[in-house]
XYZ file of C-alpha atoms in Angstrom:
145
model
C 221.480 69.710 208.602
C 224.281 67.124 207.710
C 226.904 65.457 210.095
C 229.584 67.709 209.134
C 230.636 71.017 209.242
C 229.130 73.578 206.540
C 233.144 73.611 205.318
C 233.493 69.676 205.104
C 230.725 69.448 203.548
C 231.585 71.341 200.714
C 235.140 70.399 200.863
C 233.476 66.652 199.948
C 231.198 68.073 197.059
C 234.370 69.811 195.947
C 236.154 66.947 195.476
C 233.536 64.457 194.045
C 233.249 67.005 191.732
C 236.683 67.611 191.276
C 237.288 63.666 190.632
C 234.154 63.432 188.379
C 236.061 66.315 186.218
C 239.293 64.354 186.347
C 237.992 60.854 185.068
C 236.383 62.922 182.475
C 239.894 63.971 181.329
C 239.258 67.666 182.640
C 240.982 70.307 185.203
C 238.095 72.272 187.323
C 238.279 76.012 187.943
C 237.238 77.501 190.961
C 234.222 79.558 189.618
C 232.947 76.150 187.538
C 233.267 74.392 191.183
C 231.314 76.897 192.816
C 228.744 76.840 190.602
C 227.963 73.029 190.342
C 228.095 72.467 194.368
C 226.134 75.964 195.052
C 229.386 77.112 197.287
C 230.678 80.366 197.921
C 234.025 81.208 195.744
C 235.893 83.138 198.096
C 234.661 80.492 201.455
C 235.816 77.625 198.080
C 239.010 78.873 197.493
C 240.450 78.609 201.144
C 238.863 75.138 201.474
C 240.218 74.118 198.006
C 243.818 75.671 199.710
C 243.456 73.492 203.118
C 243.000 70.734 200.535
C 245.758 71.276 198.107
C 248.193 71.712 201.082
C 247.078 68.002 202.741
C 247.407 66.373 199.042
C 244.188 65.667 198.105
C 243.503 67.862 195.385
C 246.342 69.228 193.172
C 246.480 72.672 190.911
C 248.080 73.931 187.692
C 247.975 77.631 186.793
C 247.420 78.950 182.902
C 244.578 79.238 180.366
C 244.609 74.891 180.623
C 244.839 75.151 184.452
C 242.576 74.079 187.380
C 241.904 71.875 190.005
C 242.607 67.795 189.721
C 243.573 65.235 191.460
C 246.044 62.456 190.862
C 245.821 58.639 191.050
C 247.101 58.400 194.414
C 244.297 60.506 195.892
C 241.417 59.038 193.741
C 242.078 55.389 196.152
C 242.159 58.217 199.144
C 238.926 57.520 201.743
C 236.590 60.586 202.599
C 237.982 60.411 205.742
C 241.451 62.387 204.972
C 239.114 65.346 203.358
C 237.102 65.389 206.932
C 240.326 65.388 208.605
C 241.966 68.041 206.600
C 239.008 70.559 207.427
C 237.250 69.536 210.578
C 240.103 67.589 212.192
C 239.179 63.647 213.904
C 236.873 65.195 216.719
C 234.126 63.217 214.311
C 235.651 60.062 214.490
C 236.085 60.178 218.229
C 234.348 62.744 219.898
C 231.409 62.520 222.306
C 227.833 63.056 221.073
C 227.364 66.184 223.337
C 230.741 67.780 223.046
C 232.206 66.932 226.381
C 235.763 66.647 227.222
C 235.426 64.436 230.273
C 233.163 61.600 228.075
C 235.214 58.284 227.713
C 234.323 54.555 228.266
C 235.084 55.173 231.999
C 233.281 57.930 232.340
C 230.468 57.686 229.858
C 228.135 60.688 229.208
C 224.200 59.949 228.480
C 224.139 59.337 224.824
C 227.945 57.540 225.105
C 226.993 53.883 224.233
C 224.445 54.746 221.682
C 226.374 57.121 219.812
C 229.619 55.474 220.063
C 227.995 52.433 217.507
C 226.640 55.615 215.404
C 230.329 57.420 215.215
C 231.207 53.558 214.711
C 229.318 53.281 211.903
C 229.846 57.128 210.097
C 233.847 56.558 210.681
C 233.841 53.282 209.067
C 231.822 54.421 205.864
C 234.548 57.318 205.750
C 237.816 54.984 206.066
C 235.904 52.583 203.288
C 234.574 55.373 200.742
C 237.209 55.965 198.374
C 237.168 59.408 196.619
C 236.318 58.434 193.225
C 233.852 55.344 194.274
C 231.128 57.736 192.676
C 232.763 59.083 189.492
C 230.626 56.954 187.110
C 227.222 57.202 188.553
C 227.829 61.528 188.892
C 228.803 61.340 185.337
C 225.787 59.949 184.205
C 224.139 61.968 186.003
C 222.656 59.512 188.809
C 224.338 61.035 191.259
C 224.010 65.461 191.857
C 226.196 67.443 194.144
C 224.197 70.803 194.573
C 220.396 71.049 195.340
């Protein structure tokens, strides 16, 4: 079980591949996604939508069409894909899903998960999209199990 949500998580692998594909010179389609993260087509396509609509990822229809993204978004962190599907509760919720949990009024795991959630939301903000293009390319790196 990962940190995030079975749809961030392959909204990321979507778009590492999707930015692997791009520095490679190439537009993805949505069955050649599917198949190299092990996703779902129809549960790909609305993530890949949720995606295209916050910027991240960018389309073009036609026999040369597919999925790529564009300069601006490869210097994007991870951090706008989690927020585009699974929203900032990660980088500011409480360990155990309370609403009343705040430095006032600190649930049980508070303190020791706040340095955790620290730690995870500072990775995201850091990690640019395509900081792992070259190592998936040559194959150091796999996206599907």
């Amino acid at each position: 079980m990962g940190i995030f949500s079975k749809t961030c998580e392959y909204a990321i692998r979507a778009v590492f591949y999707i930015s692997q594909r791009t520095h490679e010179g190439y537009k993805a389609g949505i069955k050649e996604i599917a198949a190299s993260i092990d996703s779902p087509e129809p549960f790909l396509a609305k993530i890949l939508q949720k995606l295209a609509k916050a910027g991240i990822v960018h389309s073009v229809k036609g026999p040369n069409g597919g999925f790529y993204i564009d300069a601006d978004s490869f210097k994007r962190p991870l951090s706008d894909i989690v927020t585009a599907i699974d929203g900032d509760e990660i980088f500011t919720g409480c360990a155990m899903g309370l609403s009343y949990c705040s430095e006032l009024n600190p649930c049980p795991l508070h303190n020791d998960f706040k340095n955790v959630r620290n730690r995870i939301t500072n990775m995201l903000y850091k990690t640019s999209i395509s900081q792992f293009d070259n190592e998936l390319i040559r194959g150091q790196l796999t996206l599907n199990k």
